[in-house]
Amino acid sequence: MKVTLLGTSGGLPIPGRAQSGVLVEALEKKILLDCGMGIPLRLSEAGIKVEDIDLICLTHGHLDHIQDLPSLTKASWLRSGKAEYKIITPSSLRKKLISFWQSLDEYERTELQFEALGDEEDYESDINIRAFETKHTRISQGYEISIEEKKLVYTGDTATSEKVMEKAEGADLLIHELSHLEKRDFHTDPEGLIAEVKGRDVGEIVITHFYPPVAEDIREIAAKIQEETGVPTTAGEDLQEFSI
Ligand SMILES: [Zn+2]
Ligand SMILES: [Zn+2]
């Protein structure tokens, strides 16, 4: 499984960082996790054509995770004359997205299929994709993607939670949000992540979704998480690649 970070910022602009987006390539499929501002651009920089994405999984409806989805479908239509995407969403988001796309010109919404997936539900495919509830909006979810013995966990936005850590157990790669320096109700801070991960069986952590104060010291923060948890930890950068 090849994993490329496409965007590593949260809702505020940070030079050199697009908003949320992760590309997963496995079994000749390309899966996009979230599509915040700048993701179609980052895909092109990674050498990926937007029309070649096979599946899009959205974690929740905040704009820094979905706002460049219309740009992506439009770009696909411009280049290939179609925008055929299957888009997995939390249940509450599906209807809102469908009504949004209905407000666009018809050519910008050809062949979009929105499929809702609830907590602990699987997407039927040769790659195992399971949604799991996170602690963020009323309905927000992360994704667990596994092939044979390899497991990737992507949290999207979340406070630390027992559920997320249950999923992280045994993961080869955990892509966990780290939005703020201080504790907040619906996001994660360094101390919270350290407390949750310590003693767990996690292969590697990649932190992402930074707000400006975090981004300024992100390498030191990653080093501290690694030192205190014993888990190799990387501060995510746009277009950084991982292989599991
Ligand atoms: Zn966010
Ligand atoms: Zn959010």
mmCIF file of N, CA and C in Angstrom, residues 59-168:
data_model
loop_
_atom_site.group_PDB
_atom_site.id
_atom_site.type_symbol
_atom_site.label_atom_id
_atom_site.label_comp_id
_atom_site.label_asym_id
_atom_site.label_seq_id
_atom_site.Cartn_x
_atom_site.Cartn_y
_atom_site.Cartn_z
ATOM 1 N N THR A 59 -14.590 12.167 5.471
ATOM 2 C CA THR A 59 -14.711 11.923 6.913
ATOM 3 C C THR A 59 -15.859 12.694 7.556
ATOM 4 N N HIS A 60 -16.101 13.921 7.071
ATOM 5 C CA HIS A 60 -17.200 14.725 7.607
ATOM 6 C C HIS A 60 -17.382 15.953 6.724
ATOM 7 N N GLY A 61 -18.369 16.777 7.068
ATOM 8 C CA GLY A 61 -18.766 17.835 6.155
ATOM 9 C C GLY A 61 -18.074 19.171 6.307
ATOM 10 N N HIS A 62 -17.087 19.293 7.181
ATOM 11 C CA HIS A 62 -16.401 20.581 7.304
ATOM 12 C C HIS A 62 -15.650 20.890 6.002
ATOM 13 N N LEU A 63 -15.658 22.193 5.659
ATOM 14 C CA LEU A 63 -15.167 22.584 4.331
ATOM 15 C C LEU A 63 -13.710 22.219 4.085
ATOM 16 N N ASP A 64 -12.891 22.224 5.143
ATOM 17 C CA ASP A 64 -11.474 21.895 4.911
ATOM 18 C C ASP A 64 -11.266 20.413 4.568
ATOM 19 N N HIS A 65 -12.385 19.663 4.471
ATOM 20 C CA HIS A 65 -12.301 18.247 4.074
ATOM 21 C C HIS A 65 -13.058 17.953 2.786
ATOM 22 N N ILE A 66 -13.889 18.904 2.364
ATOM 23 C CA ILE A 66 -14.709 18.597 1.174
ATOM 24 C C ILE A 66 -14.712 19.697 0.114
ATOM 25 N N GLN A 67 -14.131 20.865 0.403
ATOM 26 C CA GLN A 67 -14.456 21.989 -0.469
ATOM 27 C C GLN A 67 -13.861 21.934 -1.862
ATOM 28 N N ASP A 68 -12.836 21.118 -2.101
ATOM 29 C CA ASP A 68 -12.334 21.040 -3.477
ATOM 30 C C ASP A 68 -12.888 19.830 -4.232
ATOM 31 N N LEU A 69 -13.873 19.182 -3.666
ATOM 32 C CA LEU A 69 -14.509 18.078 -4.393
ATOM 33 C C LEU A 69 -15.165 18.582 -5.685
ATOM 34 N N PRO A 70 -15.887 19.727 -5.651
ATOM 35 C CA PRO A 70 -16.438 20.229 -6.921
ATOM 36 C C PRO A 70 -15.342 20.558 -7.945
ATOM 37 N N SER A 71 -14.200 21.085 -7.478
ATOM 38 C CA SER A 71 -13.103 21.378 -8.421
ATOM 39 C C SER A 71 -12.582 20.088 -9.039
ATOM 40 N N LEU A 72 -12.532 19.046 -8.245
ATOM 41 C CA LEU A 72 -12.022 17.764 -8.725
ATOM 42 C C LEU A 72 -12.958 17.159 -9.773
ATOM 43 N N THR A 73 -14.265 17.190 -9.498
ATOM 44 C CA THR A 73 -15.204 16.599 -10.467
ATOM 45 C C THR A 73 -15.251 17.446 -11.748
ATOM 46 N N LYS A 74 -15.143 18.767 -11.582
ATOM 47 C CA LYS A 74 -15.121 19.641 -12.764
ATOM 48 C C LYS A 74 -13.877 19.360 -13.613
ATOM 49 N N ALA A 75 -12.732 19.224 -12.964
ATOM 50 C CA ALA A 75 -11.491 18.960 -13.697
ATOM 51 C C ALA A 75 -11.573 17.624 -14.437
ATOM 52 N N SER A 76 -12.201 16.649 -13.803
ATOM 53 C CA SER A 76 -12.364 15.353 -14.451
ATOM 54 C C SER A 76 -13.217 15.504 -15.704
ATOM 55 N N TRP A 77 -14.303 16.256 -15.579
ATOM 56 C CA TRP A 77 -15.192 16.450 -16.728
ATOM 57 C C TRP A 77 -14.459 17.190 -17.845
ATOM 58 N N LEU A 78 -13.689 18.202 -17.488
ATOM 59 C CA LEU A 78 -12.975 18.976 -18.511
ATOM 60 C C LEU A 78 -11.999 18.108 -19.294
ATOM 61 N N ARG A 79 -11.336 17.193 -18.604
ATOM 62 C CA ARG A 79 -10.328 16.402 -19.295
ATOM 63 C C ARG A 79 -10.900 15.164 -19.972
ATOM 64 N N SER A 80 -11.875 14.535 -19.321
ATOM 65 C CA SER A 80 -12.314 13.248 -19.862
ATOM 66 C C SER A 80 -13.769 13.259 -20.336
ATOM 67 N N GLY A 81 -14.471 14.376 -20.109
ATOM 68 C CA GLY A 81 -15.876 14.435 -20.538
ATOM 69 C C GLY A 81 -16.805 13.735 -19.586
ATOM 70 N N LYS A 82 -16.295 13.286 -18.470
ATOM 71 C CA LYS A 82 -17.153 12.647 -17.469
ATOM 72 C C LYS A 82 -16.552 12.815 -16.072
ATOM 73 N N ALA A 83 -17.393 12.645 -15.097
ATOM 74 C CA ALA A 83 -16.934 12.693 -13.706
ATOM 75 C C ALA A 83 -17.603 11.527 -12.994
ATOM 76 N N GLU A 84 -16.991 10.371 -13.140
ATOM 77 C CA GLU A 84 -17.571 9.152 -12.572
ATOM 78 C C GLU A 84 -16.871 8.828 -11.265
ATOM 79 N N TYR A 85 -17.526 9.146 -10.191
ATOM 80 C CA TYR A 85 -16.902 8.857 -8.895
ATOM 81 C C TYR A 85 -17.894 8.198 -7.964
ATOM 82 N N LYS A 86 -17.374 7.276 -7.214
ATOM 83 C CA LYS A 86 -18.144 6.750 -6.090
ATOM 84 C C LYS A 86 -17.608 7.467 -4.853
ATOM 85 N N ILE A 87 -18.498 8.068 -4.088
ATOM 86 C CA ILE A 87 -18.083 8.884 -2.946
ATOM 87 C C ILE A 87 -18.739 8.350 -1.674
ATOM 88 N N ILE A 88 -17.896 7.898 -0.754
ATOM 89 C CA ILE A 88 -18.380 7.364 0.519
ATOM 90 C C ILE A 88 -18.463 8.509 1.526
ATOM 91 N N THR A 89 -19.578 8.617 2.210
ATOM 92 C CA THR A 89 -19.753 9.708 3.174
ATOM 93 C C THR A 89 -20.387 9.171 4.460
ATOM 94 N N PRO A 90 -20.242 9.931 5.549
ATOM 95 C CA PRO A 90 -21.069 9.616 6.723
ATOM 96 C C PRO A 90 -22.537 9.812 6.332
ATOM 97 N N SER A 91 -23.437 9.131 7.007
ATOM 98 C CA SER A 91 -24.838 9.131 6.572
ATOM 99 C C SER A 91 -25.446 10.534 6.517
ATOM 100 N N SER A 92 -25.109 11.386 7.478
ATOM 101 C CA SER A 92 -25.738 12.710 7.519
ATOM 102 C C SER A 92 -25.286 13.610 6.378
ATOM 103 N N LEU A 93 -24.186 13.298 5.759
ATOM 104 C CA LEU A 93 -23.621 14.183 4.738
ATOM 105 C C LEU A 93 -24.143 13.873 3.338
ATOM 106 N N ARG A 94 -24.570 12.651 3.124
ATOM 107 C CA ARG A 94 -24.931 12.214 1.773
ATOM 108 C C ARG A 94 -25.990 13.111 1.131
ATOM 109 N N LYS A 95 -27.093 13.322 1.835
ATOM 110 C CA LYS A 95 -28.190 14.113 1.255
ATOM 111 C C LYS A 95 -27.765 15.548 0.980
ATOM 112 N N LYS A 96 -26.966 16.118 1.877
ATOM 113 C CA LYS A 96 -26.516 17.498 1.694
ATOM 114 C C LYS A 96 -25.662 17.619 0.439
ATOM 115 N N LEU A 97 -24.789 16.649 0.213
ATOM 116 C CA LEU A 97 -23.932 16.710 -0.970
ATOM 117 C C LEU A 97 -24.754 16.538 -2.240
ATOM 118 N N ILE A 98 -25.708 15.621 -2.193
ATOM 119 C CA ILE A 98 -26.549 15.412 -3.382
ATOM 120 C C ILE A 98 -27.282 16.708 -3.725
ATOM 121 N N SER A 99 -27.849 17.384 -2.723
ATOM 122 C CA SER A 99 -28.583 18.612 -3.036
ATOM 123 C C SER A 99 -27.629 19.726 -3.473
ATOM 124 N N PHE A 100 -26.404 19.731 -2.940
ATOM 125 C CA PHE A 100 -25.433 20.729 -3.413
ATOM 126 C C PHE A 100 -25.131 20.506 -4.893
ATOM 127 N N TRP A 101 -24.857 19.273 -5.271
ATOM 128 C CA TRP A 101 -24.499 19.018 -6.668
ATOM 129 C C TRP A 101 -25.670 19.286 -7.619
ATOM 130 N N GLN A 102 -26.878 19.139 -7.100
ATOM 131 C CA GLN A 102 -28.031 19.432 -7.955
ATOM 132 C C GLN A 102 -28.118 20.916 -8.286
ATOM 133 N N SER A 103 -27.449 21.741 -7.480
ATOM 134 C CA SER A 103 -27.457 23.180 -7.763
ATOM 135 C C SER A 103 -26.429 23.543 -8.830
ATOM 136 N N LEU A 104 -25.563 22.619 -9.194
ATOM 137 C CA LEU A 104 -24.543 22.885 -10.207
ATOM 138 C C LEU A 104 -25.075 22.549 -11.596
ATOM 139 N N ASP A 105 -24.396 23.042 -12.625
ATOM 140 C CA ASP A 105 -24.768 22.663 -13.985
ATOM 141 C C ASP A 105 -24.630 21.153 -14.151
ATOM 142 N N GLU A 106 -25.470 20.614 -15.025
ATOM 143 C CA GLU A 106 -25.523 19.154 -15.146
ATOM 144 C C GLU A 106 -24.171 18.537 -15.508
ATOM 145 N N TYR A 107 -23.433 19.228 -16.382
ATOM 146 C CA TYR A 107 -22.167 18.628 -16.823
ATOM 147 C C TYR A 107 -21.153 18.520 -15.689
ATOM 148 N N GLU A 108 -21.395 19.279 -14.609
ATOM 149 C CA GLU A 108 -20.445 19.222 -13.494
ATOM 150 C C GLU A 108 -20.783 18.121 -12.490
ATOM 151 N N ARG A 109 -21.850 17.394 -12.767
ATOM 152 C CA ARG A 109 -22.236 16.391 -11.769
ATOM 153 C C ARG A 109 -22.582 15.039 -12.408
ATOM 154 N N THR A 110 -21.977 14.754 -13.545
ATOM 155 C CA THR A 110 -22.297 13.491 -14.190
ATOM 156 C C THR A 110 -21.793 12.309 -13.371
ATOM 157 N N GLU A 111 -22.609 11.316 -13.260
ATOM 158 C CA GLU A 111 -22.189 10.011 -12.739
ATOM 159 C C GLU A 111 -21.579 10.024 -11.339
ATOM 160 N N LEU A 112 -22.012 10.929 -10.499
ATOM 161 C CA LEU A 112 -21.542 10.868 -9.115
ATOM 162 C C LEU A 112 -22.457 9.941 -8.325
ATOM 163 N N GLN A 113 -21.859 9.032 -7.621
ATOM 164 C CA GLN A 113 -22.661 8.134 -6.772
ATOM 165 C C GLN A 113 -22.232 8.332 -5.324
ATOM 166 N N PHE A 114 -23.167 8.757 -4.518
ATOM 167 C CA PHE A 114 -22.867 8.952 -3.098
ATOM 168 C C PHE A 114 -23.390 7.752 -2.318
ATOM 169 N N GLU A 115 -22.526 7.190 -1.501
ATOM 170 C CA GLU A 115 -22.941 6.025 -0.710
ATOM 171 C C GLU A 115 -22.621 6.297 0.765
ATOM 172 N N ALA A 116 -23.632 6.184 1.604
ATOM 173 C CA ALA A 116 -23.415 6.425 3.034
ATOM 174 C C ALA A 116 -22.893 5.148 3.694
ATOM 175 N N LEU A 117 -21.959 5.339 4.590
ATOM 176 C CA LEU A 117 -21.408 4.216 5.357
ATOM 177 C C LEU A 117 -21.446 4.609 6.827
ATOM 178 N N GLY A 118 -21.992 3.767 7.662
ATOM 179 C CA GLY A 118 -22.088 4.081 9.084
ATOM 180 C C GLY A 118 -20.962 3.456 9.880
ATOM 181 N N ASP A 119 -20.999 3.701 11.168
ATOM 182 C CA ASP A 119 -19.980 3.187 12.076
ATOM 183 C C ASP A 119 -19.844 1.666 11.970
ATOM 184 N N GLU A 120 -18.636 1.211 11.754
ATOM 185 C CA GLU A 120 -18.300 -0.218 11.654
ATOM 186 C C GLU A 120 -18.895 -0.889 10.420
ATOM 187 N N GLU A 121 -19.284 -0.095 9.439
ATOM 188 C CA GLU A 121 -19.758 -0.689 8.181
ATOM 189 C C GLU A 121 -18.610 -0.765 7.176
ATOM 190 N N ASP A 122 -18.654 -1.803 6.351
ATOM 191 C CA ASP A 122 -17.599 -2.025 5.365
ATOM 192 C C ASP A 122 -18.056 -1.613 3.979
ATOM 193 N N TYR A 123 -17.107 -1.127 3.193
ATOM 194 C CA TYR A 123 -17.366 -0.892 1.778
ATOM 195 C C TYR A 123 -16.956 -2.161 1.036
ATOM 196 N N GLU A 124 -17.859 -2.642 0.206
ATOM 197 C CA GLU A 124 -17.608 -3.900 -0.497
ATOM 198 C C GLU A 124 -16.592 -3.702 -1.610
ATOM 199 N N SER A 125 -15.400 -4.248 -1.431
ATOM 200 C CA SER A 125 -14.390 -4.171 -2.491
ATOM 201 C C SER A 125 -13.270 -5.148 -2.160
ATOM 202 N N ASP A 126 -12.321 -5.300 -3.099
ATOM 203 C CA ASP A 126 -11.210 -6.209 -2.819
ATOM 204 C C ASP A 126 -10.233 -5.602 -1.806
ATOM 205 N N ILE A 127 -10.392 -4.310 -1.531
ATOM 206 C CA ILE A 127 -9.626 -3.673 -0.454
ATOM 207 C C ILE A 127 -10.607 -3.487 0.710
ATOM 208 N N ASN A 128 -10.199 -3.850 1.906
ATOM 209 C CA ASN A 128 -11.122 -3.726 3.045
ATOM 210 C C ASN A 128 -11.137 -2.285 3.554
ATOM 211 N N ILE A 129 -12.286 -1.678 3.464
ATOM 212 C CA ILE A 129 -12.442 -0.295 3.935
ATOM 213 C C ILE A 129 -13.585 -0.278 4.938
ATOM 214 N N ARG A 130 -13.280 0.139 6.136
ATOM 215 C CA ARG A 130 -14.307 0.178 7.191
ATOM 216 C C ARG A 130 -14.352 1.570 7.820
ATOM 217 N N ALA A 131 -15.549 2.109 7.955
ATOM 218 C CA ALA A 131 -15.713 3.409 8.608
ATOM 219 C C ALA A 131 -15.802 3.195 10.122
ATOM 220 N N PHE A 132 -15.319 4.154 10.864
ATOM 221 C CA PHE A 132 -15.489 4.089 12.322
ATOM 222 C C PHE A 132 -15.711 5.495 12.859
ATOM 223 N N GLU A 133 -16.533 5.564 13.891
ATOM 224 C CA GLU A 133 -16.939 6.855 14.453
ATOM 225 C C GLU A 133 -15.769 7.581 15.120
ATOM 226 N N THR A 134 -15.696 8.873 14.889
ATOM 227 C CA THR A 134 -14.690 9.688 15.582
ATOM 228 C C THR A 134 -15.393 10.722 16.461
ATOM 229 N N LYS A 135 -14.610 11.413 17.265
ATOM 230 C CA LYS A 135 -15.179 12.343 18.252
ATOM 231 C C LYS A 135 -14.963 13.772 17.741
ATOM 232 N N HIS A 136 -15.840 14.193 16.839
ATOM 233 C CA HIS A 136 -15.631 15.515 16.241
ATOM 234 C C HIS A 136 -16.968 16.211 16.021
ATOM 235 N N THR A 137 -17.588 15.993 14.859
ATOM 236 C CA THR A 137 -18.928 16.530 14.640
ATOM 237 C C THR A 137 -19.938 15.467 15.063
ATOM 238 N N ARG A 138 -21.219 15.806 14.939
ATOM 239 C CA ARG A 138 -22.242 14.860 15.394
ATOM 240 C C ARG A 138 -22.049 13.505 14.686
ATOM 241 N N ILE A 139 -21.822 13.563 13.380
ATOM 242 C CA ILE A 139 -21.459 12.322 12.698
ATOM 243 C C ILE A 139 -20.185 12.577 11.896
ATOM 244 N N SER A 140 -19.089 12.055 12.399
ATOM 245 C CA SER A 140 -17.811 12.140 11.685
ATOM 246 C C SER A 140 -17.173 10.766 11.789
ATOM 247 N N GLN A 141 -16.379 10.430 10.795
ATOM 248 C CA GLN A 141 -15.797 9.091 10.830
ATOM 249 C C GLN A 141 -14.415 9.040 10.204
ATOM 250 N N GLY A 142 -13.649 8.095 10.691
ATOM 251 C CA GLY A 142 -12.356 7.808 10.104
ATOM 252 C C GLY A 142 -12.492 6.545 9.269
ATOM 253 N N TYR A 143 -11.372 6.127 8.671
ATOM 254 C CA TYR A 143 -11.398 4.918 7.847
ATOM 255 C C TYR A 143 -10.211 4.024 8.183
ATOM 256 N N GLU A 144 -10.527 2.746 8.197
ATOM 257 C CA GLU A 144 -9.531 1.707 8.420
ATOM 258 C C GLU A 144 -9.418 0.977 7.076
ATOM 259 N N ILE A 145 -8.221 0.961 6.509
ATOM 260 C CA ILE A 145 -8.044 0.333 5.195
ATOM 261 C C ILE A 145 -7.022 -0.773 5.344
ATOM 262 N N SER A 146 -7.415 -1.974 4.978
ATOM 263 C CA SER A 146 -6.477 -3.078 5.160
ATOM 264 C C SER A 146 -6.460 -4.017 3.963
ATOM 265 N N ILE A 147 -5.253 -4.521 3.734
ATOM 266 C CA ILE A 147 -5.045 -5.527 2.692
ATOM 267 C C ILE A 147 -4.137 -6.582 3.296
ATOM 268 N N GLU A 148 -4.596 -7.810 3.238
ATOM 269 C CA GLU A 148 -3.859 -8.908 3.875
ATOM 270 C C GLU A 148 -3.477 -8.502 5.300
ATOM 271 N N GLU A 149 -2.180 -8.445 5.607
ATOM 272 C CA GLU A 149 -1.791 -8.163 6.995
ATOM 273 C C GLU A 149 -1.527 -6.684 7.267
ATOM 274 N N LYS A 150 -1.668 -5.848 6.255
ATOM 275 C CA LYS A 150 -1.294 -4.434 6.400
ATOM 276 C C LYS A 150 -2.507 -3.568 6.703
ATOM 277 N N LYS A 151 -2.327 -2.662 7.659
ATOM 278 C CA LYS A 151 -3.470 -1.822 8.049
ATOM 279 C C LYS A 151 -3.079 -0.346 8.163
ATOM 280 N N LEU A 152 -3.885 0.483 7.495
ATOM 281 C CA LEU A 152 -3.762 1.936 7.579
ATOM 282 C C LEU A 152 -4.990 2.470 8.297
ATOM 283 N N VAL A 153 -4.784 3.416 9.213
ATOM 284 C CA VAL A 153 -5.918 4.062 9.890
ATOM 285 C C VAL A 153 -5.804 5.562 9.689
ATOM 286 N N TYR A 154 -6.863 6.157 9.173
ATOM 287 C CA TYR A 154 -6.916 7.610 8.958
ATOM 288 C C TYR A 154 -8.052 8.163 9.806
ATOM 289 N N THR A 155 -7.721 9.123 10.683
ATOM 290 C CA THR A 155 -8.747 9.579 11.627
ATOM 291 C C THR A 155 -9.646 10.690 11.092
ATOM 292 N N GLY A 156 -9.170 11.475 10.084
ATOM 293 C CA GLY A 156 -9.878 12.726 9.846
ATOM 294 C C GLY A 156 -9.789 13.550 11.122
ATOM 295 N N ASP A 157 -10.785 14.397 11.390
ATOM 296 C CA ASP A 157 -10.746 15.222 12.604
ATOM 297 C C ASP A 157 -11.318 14.453 13.788
ATOM 298 N N THR A 158 -10.645 14.556 14.906
ATOM 299 C CA THR A 158 -11.163 13.873 16.106
ATOM 300 C C THR A 158 -10.423 14.322 17.370
ATOM 301 N N ALA A 159 -11.120 14.285 18.473
ATOM 302 C CA ALA A 159 -10.438 14.291 19.761
ATOM 303 C C ALA A 159 -9.945 12.857 19.967
ATOM 304 N N THR A 160 -8.989 12.668 20.848
ATOM 305 C CA THR A 160 -8.568 11.293 21.108
ATOM 306 C C THR A 160 -9.756 10.532 21.688
ATOM 307 N N SER A 161 -9.862 9.281 21.339
ATOM 308 C CA SER A 161 -10.995 8.505 21.848
ATOM 309 C C SER A 161 -10.623 7.033 21.920
ATOM 310 N N GLU A 162 -11.317 6.340 22.775
ATOM 311 C CA GLU A 162 -11.099 4.903 22.940
ATOM 312 C C GLU A 162 -11.322 4.179 21.615
ATOM 313 N N LYS A 163 -12.345 4.622 20.901
ATOM 314 C CA LYS A 163 -12.685 3.997 19.614
ATOM 315 C C LYS A 163 -11.540 4.144 18.605
ATOM 316 N N VAL A 164 -10.995 5.348 18.510
ATOM 317 C CA VAL A 164 -9.898 5.576 17.563
ATOM 318 C C VAL A 164 -8.702 4.707 17.943
ATOM 319 N N MET A 165 -8.425 4.616 19.239
ATOM 320 C CA MET A 165 -7.266 3.833 19.674
ATOM 321 C C MET A 165 -7.490 2.329 19.497
ATOM 322 N N GLU A 166 -8.714 1.929 19.628
ATOM 323 C CA GLU A 166 -9.054 0.522 19.355
ATOM 324 C C GLU A 166 -8.713 0.207 17.897
ATOM 325 N N LYS A 167 -9.013 1.146 17.010
ATOM 326 C CA LYS A 167 -8.698 0.966 15.590
ATOM 327 C C LYS A 167 -7.186 1.036 15.346
ATOM 328 N N ALA A 168 -6.530 1.926 16.088
ATOM 329 C CA ALA A 168 -5.092 2.133 15.879
ATOM 330 C C ALA A 168 -4.275 0.919 16.316
#
